[in-house]
PDB file of C-alpha atoms and ligand atoms in Angstrom:
ATOM      1  CA  MET A   8       2.648  -7.228 -25.378  1.00 90.00           C
ATOM      2  CA  THR A   9       3.816  -7.867 -21.796  1.00 96.00           C
ATOM      3  CA  GLU A  10       2.595 -10.754 -19.635  1.00 97.00           C
ATOM      4  CA  ILE A  11       0.423  -8.354 -17.639  1.00 98.00           C
ATOM      5  CA  GLY A  12      -0.995  -6.863 -20.823  1.00 98.00           C
ATOM      6  CA  LYS A  13      -1.797 -10.322 -22.160  1.00 98.00           C
ATOM      7  CA  LYS A  14      -3.639 -11.188 -18.949  1.00 98.00           C
ATOM      8  CA  ILE A  15      -5.772  -8.065 -19.267  1.00 98.00           C
ATOM      9  CA  ARG A  16      -6.661  -8.958 -22.855  1.00 98.00           C
ATOM     10  CA  GLU A  17      -7.544 -12.513 -21.789  1.00 98.00           C
ATOM     11  CA  TYR A  18      -9.927 -11.239 -19.114  1.00 98.00           C
ATOM     12  CA  CYS A  19     -11.499  -8.803 -21.580  1.00 95.00           C
ATOM     13  CA  ASP A  20     -12.236 -11.745 -23.861  1.00 97.00           C
ATOM     14  CA  GLU A  21     -13.415 -14.033 -21.076  1.00 98.00           C
ATOM     15  CA  LEU A  22     -15.671 -11.812 -18.981  1.00 98.00           C
ATOM     16  CA  PRO A  23     -19.290 -11.844 -20.125  1.00 98.00           C
ATOM     17  CA  GLN A  24     -21.199  -8.697 -21.013  1.00 97.00           C
ATOM     18  CA  GLY A  25     -22.182  -6.818 -17.875  1.00 98.00           C
ATOM     19  CA  VAL A  26     -19.181  -7.943 -15.820  1.00 98.00           C
ATOM     20  CA  ARG A  27     -16.364  -5.414 -15.399  1.00 98.00           C
ATOM     21  CA  LEU A  28     -12.803  -6.104 -14.297  1.00 98.00           C
ATOM     22  CA  VAL A  29     -11.254  -4.313 -11.330  1.00 99.00           C
ATOM     23  CA  ALA A  30      -7.508  -4.950 -11.697  1.00 98.00           C
ATOM     24  CA  VAL A  31      -6.307  -5.128  -8.100  1.00 98.00           C
ATOM     25  CA  SER A  32      -2.928  -3.396  -8.190  1.00 98.00           C
ATOM     26  CA  LYS A  33      -2.294  -3.035  -4.458  1.00 98.00           C
ATOM     27  CA  PHE A  34       1.379  -3.489  -3.521  1.00 97.00           C
ATOM     28  CA  HIS A  35       2.411  -3.480  -7.198  1.00 98.00           C
ATOM     29  CA  PRO A  36       4.476  -0.651  -8.700  1.00 97.00           C
ATOM     30  CA  VAL A  37       3.281   1.951 -11.186  1.00 97.00           C
ATOM     31  CA  GLU A  38       5.322   0.278 -13.959  1.00 97.00           C
ATOM     32  CA  ALA A  39       3.165  -2.836 -13.647  1.00 98.00           C
ATOM     33  CA  ILE A  40      -0.043  -0.796 -13.560  1.00 98.00           C
ATOM     34  CA  LEU A  41       1.056   1.038 -16.721  1.00 98.00           C
ATOM     35  CA  GLU A  42       1.422  -2.272 -18.544  1.00 98.00           C
ATOM     36  CA  ALA A  43      -2.209  -3.037 -17.732  1.00 98.00           C
ATOM     37  CA  TYR A  44      -3.218   0.503 -18.675  1.00 98.00           C
ATOM     38  CA  ASP A  45      -1.503   0.192 -22.055  1.00 98.00           C
ATOM     39  CA  ALA A  46      -3.546  -2.967 -22.683  1.00 98.00           C
ATOM     40  CA  GLY A  47      -6.702  -0.892 -22.155  1.00 98.00           C
ATOM     41  CA  GLN A  48      -7.457  -1.412 -18.462  1.00 98.00           C
ATOM     42  CA  ARG A  49      -8.817   1.677 -16.677  1.00 98.00           C
ATOM     43  CA  ILE A  50     -10.272   0.422 -13.374  1.00 98.00           C
ATOM     44  CA  PHE A  51      -7.724  -0.357 -10.655  1.00 98.00           C
ATOM     45  CA  GLY A  52      -8.371  -1.545  -7.103  1.00 98.00           C
ATOM     46  CA  GLU A  53      -6.284  -0.450  -4.125  1.00 98.00           C
ATOM     47  CA  SER A  54      -6.585  -1.180  -0.423  1.00 98.00           C
ATOM     48  CA  ARG A  55      -4.510   1.603   1.127  1.00 98.00           C
ATOM     49  CA  VAL A  56      -5.314   5.301   0.960  1.00 98.00           C
ATOM     50  CA  GLN A  57      -1.692   6.431   0.756  1.00 97.00           C
ATOM     51  CA  GLU A  58      -1.014   4.125  -2.155  1.00 97.00           C
ATOM     52  CA  ILE A  59      -3.913   5.615  -4.133  1.00 97.00           C
ATOM     53  CA  GLN A  60      -2.626   9.116  -3.425  1.00 97.00           C
ATOM     54  CA  VAL A  61       0.836   8.318  -4.764  1.00 97.00           C
ATOM     55  CA  LYS A  62      -0.303   6.248  -7.740  1.00 98.00           C
ATOM     56  CA  HIS A  63      -2.962   8.801  -8.666  1.00 97.00           C
ATOM     57  CA  ARG A  64      -0.200  11.372  -9.133  1.00 97.00           C
ATOM     58  CA  GLU A  65       1.890   9.084 -11.307  1.00 98.00           C
ATOM     59  CA  MET A  66      -0.780   7.484 -13.482  1.00 98.00           C
ATOM     60  CA  PRO A  67      -2.810   9.053 -16.343  1.00 98.00           C
ATOM     61  CA  GLU A  68      -5.873  11.121 -15.396  1.00 97.00           C
ATOM     62  CA  ASP A  69      -8.459   8.755 -16.818  1.00 98.00           C
ATOM     63  CA  VAL A  70      -7.696   5.901 -14.415  1.00 98.00           C
ATOM     64  CA  GLN A  71     -10.642   5.038 -12.170  1.00 98.00           C
ATOM     65  CA  TRP A  72      -9.449   4.167  -8.679  1.00 98.00           C
ATOM     66  CA  HIS A  73     -11.610   1.782  -6.683  1.00 98.00           C
ATOM     67  CA  PHE A  74     -10.979   1.477  -2.963  1.00 98.00           C
ATOM     68  CA  ILE A  75     -11.423  -2.126  -1.803  1.00 98.00           C
ATOM     69  CA  GLY A  76      -9.662  -2.198   1.588  1.00 97.00           C
ATOM     70  CA  HIS A  77     -10.931  -1.588   5.083  1.00 97.00           C
ATOM     71  CA  LEU A  78     -11.571   2.147   5.433  1.00 97.00           C
ATOM     72  CA  GLN A  79     -11.172   4.097   8.648  1.00 97.00           C
ATOM     73  CA  THR A  80     -13.044   7.365   9.094  1.00 97.00           C
ATOM     74  CA  ASN A  81      -9.812   9.256   9.743  1.00 98.00           C
ATOM     75  CA  LYS A  82      -8.586   8.367   6.226  1.00 98.00           C
ATOM     76  CA  VAL A  83     -11.745   9.388   4.367  1.00 98.00           C
ATOM     77  CA  ARG A  84     -10.614  12.972   3.767  1.00 98.00           C
ATOM     78  CA  GLN A  85      -7.435  11.817   2.013  1.00 98.00           C
ATOM     79  CA  LEU A  86      -9.309   9.302  -0.131  1.00 98.00           C
ATOM     80  CA  VAL A  87     -12.427  11.083  -1.359  1.00 98.00           C
ATOM     81  CA  PRO A  88     -10.770  13.416  -3.914  1.00 97.00           C
ATOM     82  CA  TYR A  89      -9.232  10.510  -5.853  1.00 97.00           C
ATOM     83  CA  VAL A  90     -11.674   7.671  -5.639  1.00 98.00           C
ATOM     84  CA  THR A  91     -14.336   6.616  -8.176  1.00 98.00           C
ATOM     85  CA  LEU A  92     -15.970   3.854  -6.139  1.00 98.00           C
ATOM     86  CA  ILE A  93     -15.522   2.753  -2.525  1.00 98.00           C
ATOM     87  CA  HIS A  94     -16.401  -0.965  -2.282  1.00 98.00           C
ATOM     88  CA  SER A  95     -16.011  -1.300   1.462  1.00 98.00           C
ATOM     89  CA  VAL A  96     -18.502   0.850   3.355  1.00 98.00           C
ATOM     90  CA  ASP A  97     -19.610  -1.146   6.372  1.00 97.00           C
ATOM     91  CA  SER A  98     -21.334   1.290   8.756  1.00 97.00           C
ATOM     92  CA  LEU A  99     -23.646   4.278   8.812  1.00 97.00           C
ATOM     93  CA  ARG A 100     -20.913   6.228  10.548  1.00 97.00           C
ATOM     94  CA  LEU A 101     -18.545   5.660   7.628  1.00 98.00           C
ATOM     95  CA  LEU A 102     -21.269   6.459   5.120  1.00 98.00           C
ATOM     96  CA  GLU A 103     -21.942   9.759   6.905  1.00 98.00           C
ATOM     97  CA  CYS A 104     -18.254  10.531   7.002  1.00 98.00           C
ATOM     98  CA  VAL A 105     -17.857   9.961   3.236  1.00 98.00           C
ATOM     99  CA  ASP A 106     -20.962  12.065   2.627  1.00 98.00           C
ATOM    100  CA  GLY A 107     -19.616  14.941   4.712  1.00 98.00           C
ATOM    101  CA  GLU A 108     -16.257  14.914   2.983  1.00 98.00           C
ATOM    102  CA  ALA A 109     -17.828  14.667  -0.469  1.00 98.00           C
ATOM    103  CA  ARG A 110     -20.086  17.626   0.318  1.00 98.00           C
ATOM    104  CA  ARG A 111     -17.112  19.635   1.564  1.00 98.00           C
ATOM    105  CA  ILE A 112     -15.338  19.314  -1.784  1.00 98.00           C
ATOM    106  CA  GLY A 113     -18.513  19.578  -3.845  1.00 98.00           C
ATOM    107  CA  ARG A 114     -18.832  16.121  -5.324  1.00 97.00           C
ATOM    108  CA  THR A 115     -20.832  12.935  -5.019  1.00 98.00           C
ATOM    109  CA  VAL A 116     -19.073   9.662  -4.210  1.00 98.00           C
ATOM    110  CA  ASP A 117     -20.291   6.247  -5.310  1.00 98.00           C
ATOM    111  CA  VAL A 118     -20.061   3.490  -2.710  1.00 98.00           C
ATOM    112  CA  LEU A 119     -20.994  -0.154  -2.175  1.00 98.00           C
ATOM    113  CA  LEU A 120     -22.147  -1.664   1.105  1.00 98.00           C
ATOM    114  CA  GLN A 121     -19.801  -4.428   2.208  1.00 98.00           C
ATOM    115  CA  LEU A 122     -21.482  -7.632   3.340  1.00 98.00           C
ATOM    116  CA  HIS A 123     -20.004 -10.203   5.678  1.00 97.00           C
ATOM    117  CA  VAL A 124     -21.076 -13.695   4.683  1.00 96.00           C
ATOM    118  CA  ALA A 125     -17.782 -15.616   4.985  1.00 91.00           C
ATOM    119  CA  ARG A 126     -17.010 -17.980   7.852  1.00 90.00           C
ATOM    120  CA  GLU A 127     -13.837 -16.082   8.768  1.00 86.00           C
ATOM    121  CA  THR A 128     -14.471 -13.557  11.497  1.00 81.00           C
ATOM    122  CA  THR A 129     -11.475 -11.533  10.287  1.00 78.00           C
ATOM    123  CA  LYS A 130     -13.465 -10.207   7.356  1.00 79.00           C
ATOM    124  CA  PHE A 131     -15.291  -6.910   7.662  1.00 90.00           C
ATOM    125  CA  GLY A 132     -18.801  -5.989   6.665  1.00 96.00           C
ATOM    126  CA  LEU A 133     -22.453  -5.860   7.610  1.00 97.00           C
ATOM    127  CA  THR A 134     -24.441  -9.056   7.957  1.00 97.00           C
ATOM    128  CA  PRO A 135     -27.227  -9.254   5.365  1.00 97.00           C
ATOM    129  CA  GLU A 136     -29.742  -8.483   8.152  1.00 97.00           C
ATOM    130  CA  GLU A 137     -27.787  -5.430   9.318  1.00 97.00           C
ATOM    131  CA  CYS A 138     -27.461  -4.248   5.734  1.00 97.00           C
ATOM    132  CA  VAL A 139     -31.181  -4.486   5.033  1.00 97.00           C
ATOM    133  CA  ALA A 140     -31.946  -2.789   8.354  1.00 97.00           C
ATOM    134  CA  LEU A 141     -29.590   0.074   7.512  1.00 97.00           C
ATOM    135  CA  ALA A 142     -31.155   0.516   4.093  1.00 96.00           C
ATOM    136  CA  GLU A 143     -34.677   0.420   5.498  1.00 95.00           C
ATOM    137  CA  SER A 144     -33.885   2.889   8.281  1.00 96.00           C
ATOM    138  CA  GLY A 145     -34.131   5.789   5.839  1.00 94.00           C
ATOM    139  CA  ALA A 146     -30.752   7.136   6.962  1.00 96.00           C
ATOM    140  CA  ILE A 147     -29.156   6.679   3.547  1.00 95.00           C
ATOM    141  CA  GLU A 148     -31.696   8.847   1.722  1.00 93.00           C
ATOM    142  CA  ARG A 149     -30.692  11.805   3.854  1.00 95.00           C
ATOM    143  CA  LEU A 150     -27.132  11.653   2.564  1.00 97.00           C
ATOM    144  CA  ALA A 151     -27.119  13.802  -0.569  1.00 97.00           C
ATOM    145  CA  ASN A 152     -23.442  13.351  -1.487  1.00 98.00           C
ATOM    146  CA  VAL A 153     -23.108   9.581  -1.484  1.00 98.00           C
ATOM    147  CA  ARG A 154     -24.766   7.281  -3.935  1.00 98.00           C
ATOM    148  CA  VAL A 155     -25.118   3.661  -2.832  1.00 98.00           C
ATOM    149  CA  CYS A 156     -24.577   1.670  -6.035  1.00 98.00           C
ATOM    150  CA  GLY A 157     -24.763  -1.895  -4.754  1.00 98.00           C
ATOM    151  CA  VAL A 158     -23.010  -4.405  -2.524  1.00 98.00           C
ATOM    152  CA  MET A 159     -19.622  -6.055  -2.187  1.00 98.00           C
ATOM    153  CA  GLY A 160     -18.577  -9.251  -0.469  1.00 97.00           C
ATOM    154  CA  MET A 161     -15.963 -11.947  -0.141  1.00 97.00           C
ATOM    155  CA  ALA A 162     -16.396 -15.693   0.140  1.00 97.00           C
ATOM    156  CA  THR A 163     -14.549 -17.846   2.658  1.00 96.00           C
ATOM    157  CA  ASN A 164     -11.034 -18.773   1.593  1.00 95.00           C
ATOM    158  CA  THR A 165     -11.647 -22.496   1.039  1.00 96.00           C
ATOM    159  CA  ASP A 166     -11.517 -25.191  -1.645  1.00 96.00           C
ATOM    160  CA  ASP A 167     -15.128 -26.081  -0.919  1.00 97.00           C
ATOM    161  CA  GLU A 168     -16.794 -24.800  -4.061  1.00 98.00           C
ATOM    162  CA  ARG A 169     -20.294 -25.389  -2.731  1.00 97.00           C
ATOM    163  CA  ALA A 170     -19.601 -23.240   0.314  1.00 97.00           C
ATOM    164  CA  ILE A 171     -18.203 -20.435  -1.866  1.00 98.00           C
ATOM    165  CA  ARG A 172     -21.194 -20.627  -4.185  1.00 98.00           C
ATOM    166  CA  ALA A 173     -23.645 -20.508  -1.268  1.00 98.00           C
ATOM    167  CA  GLU A 174     -21.970 -17.366   0.093  1.00 97.00           C
ATOM    168  CA  PHE A 175     -21.983 -15.604  -3.271  1.00 98.00           C
ATOM    169  CA  ARG A 176     -25.627 -16.555  -3.625  1.00 98.00           C
ATOM    170  CA  GLN A 177     -26.333 -14.951  -0.279  1.00 98.00           C
ATOM    171  CA  ILE A 178     -24.658 -11.730  -1.410  1.00 98.00           C
ATOM    172  CA  ARG A 179     -26.615 -11.687  -4.658  1.00 98.00           C
ATOM    173  CA  HIS A 180     -29.833 -12.495  -2.814  1.00 98.00           C
ATOM    174  CA  THR A 181     -29.324  -9.567  -0.440  1.00 98.00           C
ATOM    175  CA  PHE A 182     -28.661  -7.314  -3.429  1.00 98.00           C
ATOM    176  CA  ASP A 183     -31.862  -8.467  -5.140  1.00 98.00           C
ATOM    177  CA  GLU A 184     -33.872  -7.920  -1.968  1.00 98.00           C
ATOM    178  CA  LEU A 185     -32.555  -4.363  -1.609  1.00 98.00           C
ATOM    179  CA  ARG A 186     -33.055  -3.602  -5.282  1.00 98.00           C
ATOM    180  CA  ARG A 187     -36.682  -4.688  -5.121  1.00 97.00           C
ATOM    181  CA  GLY A 188     -37.124  -2.912  -1.777  1.00 96.00           C
ATOM    182  CA  CYS A 189     -35.583   0.383  -0.639  1.00 94.00           C
ATOM    183  CA  PHE A 190     -33.585   0.935  -3.813  1.00 97.00           C
ATOM    184  CA  ALA A 191     -36.463   0.229  -6.199  1.00 96.00           C
ATOM    185  CA  GLY A 192     -36.403   3.842  -7.389  1.00 93.00           C
ATOM    186  CA  ALA A 193     -32.618   4.001  -7.707  1.00 96.00           C
ATOM    187  CA  PRO A 194     -31.439   2.739 -11.111  1.00 97.00           C
ATOM    188  CA  TRP A 195     -27.791   3.270 -10.111  1.00 98.00           C
ATOM    189  CA  PHE A 196     -28.166   0.503  -7.504  1.00 98.00           C
ATOM    190  CA  ALA A 197     -26.844  -2.081  -9.958  1.00 98.00           C
ATOM    191  CA  GLU A 198     -23.448  -3.412  -8.841  1.00 98.00           C
ATOM    192  CA  VAL A 199     -22.547  -6.687  -7.161  1.00 98.00           C
ATOM    193  CA  SER A 200     -18.803  -6.741  -6.461  1.00 98.00           C
ATOM    194  CA  MET A 201     -17.717 -10.316  -5.833  1.00 98.00           C
ATOM    195  CA  GLY A 202     -15.071 -12.710  -7.075  1.00 98.00           C
ATOM    196  CA  MET A 203     -11.251 -12.710  -6.855  1.00 98.00           C
ATOM    197  CA  SER A 204      -8.479 -14.617  -8.689  1.00 98.00           C
ATOM    198  CA  ASP A 205      -9.462 -18.011  -7.265  1.00 97.00           C
ATOM    199  CA  ASP A 206     -13.238 -17.781  -7.258  1.00 98.00           C
ATOM    200  CA  TYR A 207     -14.332 -15.249  -9.891  1.00 98.00           C
ATOM    201  CA  ARG A 208     -15.845 -17.868 -12.205  1.00 98.00           C
ATOM    202  CA  ILE A 209     -18.235 -19.009  -9.478  1.00 98.00           C
ATOM    203  CA  ALA A 210     -18.968 -15.355  -8.623  1.00 98.00           C
ATOM    204  CA  ILE A 211     -19.926 -14.613 -12.230  1.00 98.00           C
ATOM    205  CA  GLU A 212     -22.222 -17.623 -12.341  1.00 98.00           C
ATOM    206  CA  GLU A 213     -23.887 -16.293  -9.192  1.00 98.00           C
ATOM    207  CA  GLY A 214     -24.459 -12.807 -10.591  1.00 98.00           C
ATOM    208  CA  SER A 215     -21.360 -10.675 -10.048  1.00 98.00           C
ATOM    209  CA  THR A 216     -21.029  -7.436 -12.038  1.00 98.00           C
ATOM    210  CA  LEU A 217     -17.538  -6.443 -10.807  1.00 98.00           C
ATOM    211  CA  VAL A 218     -14.733  -8.955 -10.292  1.00 98.00           C
ATOM    212  CA  ARG A 219     -11.663  -7.867  -8.308  1.00 98.00           C
ATOM    213  CA  ILE A 220      -8.626  -9.706  -9.632  1.00 98.00           C
ATOM    214  CA  GLY A 221      -5.066  -9.122  -8.495  1.00 98.00           C
ATOM    215  CA  THR A 222      -2.712 -12.078  -8.242  1.00 98.00           C
ATOM    216  CA  SER A 223      -3.636 -13.730 -11.510  1.00 98.00           C
ATOM    217  CA  ILE A 224      -2.870 -10.486 -13.408  1.00 98.00           C
ATOM    218  CA  PHE A 225       0.092  -9.009 -11.541  1.00 98.00           C
ATOM    219  CA  GLY A 226       1.568 -12.061  -9.778  1.00 97.00           C
ATOM    220  CA  GLU A 227       2.135 -12.558  -6.068  1.00 95.00           C
ATOM    221  CA  ARG A 228       2.281  -9.473  -3.874  1.00 94.00           C
ATOM    222  CA  SER A 229       5.303  -8.868  -1.672  1.00 85.00           C
ATOM    223  CA  TYR A 230       4.095  -7.210   1.511  1.00 80.00           C
TER     224      TYR A 230
HETATM  225  C1  PLP O   8      -6.505  -8.139  -2.464  1.00 66.74           C
HETATM  226  C2  PLP O   8      -7.954  -8.199  -2.738  1.00 66.74           C
HETATM  227  C3  PLP O   8      -8.462  -8.770  -3.912  1.00 66.74           C
HETATM  228  C4  PLP O   8      -7.592  -9.435  -4.956  1.00 66.74           C
HETATM  229  O1  PLP O   8      -7.306 -10.738  -4.574  1.00 66.74           O
HETATM  230  P1  PLP O   8      -6.484 -11.763  -5.540  1.00 66.74           P
HETATM  231  O2  PLP O   8      -6.622 -13.069  -4.861  1.00 66.74           O
HETATM  232  O3  PLP O   8      -5.083 -11.260  -5.584  1.00 66.74           O
HETATM  233  O4  PLP O   8      -7.139 -11.728  -6.872  1.00 66.74           O
HETATM  234  C5  PLP O   8      -9.828  -8.717  -4.111  1.00 66.74           C
HETATM  235  N1  PLP O   8     -10.663  -8.152  -3.212  1.00 66.74           N
HETATM  236  C6  PLP O   8     -10.211  -7.607  -2.066  1.00 66.74           C
HETATM  237  C7  PLP O   8     -11.181  -7.009  -1.118  1.00 66.74           C
HETATM  238  C8  PLP O   8      -8.851  -7.622  -1.786  1.00 66.74           C
HETATM  239  O5  PLP O   8      -8.421  -7.073  -0.629  1.00 66.74           O
END
């Protein structure tokens, strides 16, 4: 088995029940993705719409493509036919745009609401307050072709484990609040996407259900 394949098997063994691996393959070639696929991996994370379009053509049909990058409304049309889950919805406008596109092609698209809890202002997302306000506004229920399945977030890029843990806890807390509140009747609202190569263990301890791991599987990316 290849190094990439071995990594996939290691994660399969390590991740607890209820936590799924998103293998973040952005900027890596199809050959590398195929090595992970041959080891059994089916969920791959990408951050650019064009890259998903190309890789979708070249990879087997049963791959599930997750979009994890910042999404602009003018790219939604090109993304919606190929994507299984969009992790990074951060506005009502974007949600409406995905809904409209999904309706146009006759499907329903699963999405997560991206939360901003990190100290870096460069990161995207709704604050927990904005997210709860959006959910409580009733606007989401009117959108018949998107299904909000949970939340996604990133912790600050720091060595301070306590700070990382506190941010993940905030994400999980917001999820729990929404699940008990507006999404109480929505059993599909069940995903908490948090944790990357350097912090996924903390994320799992704090209640992640989807970890997004790139570098530690595929190596460094060359941009
Ligand atoms: C690139 C990326 C990852 C993967 O990060 P690694 O440190 O390579 O594991 C996870 N989540 C998001 C949103 C990303 O953009």
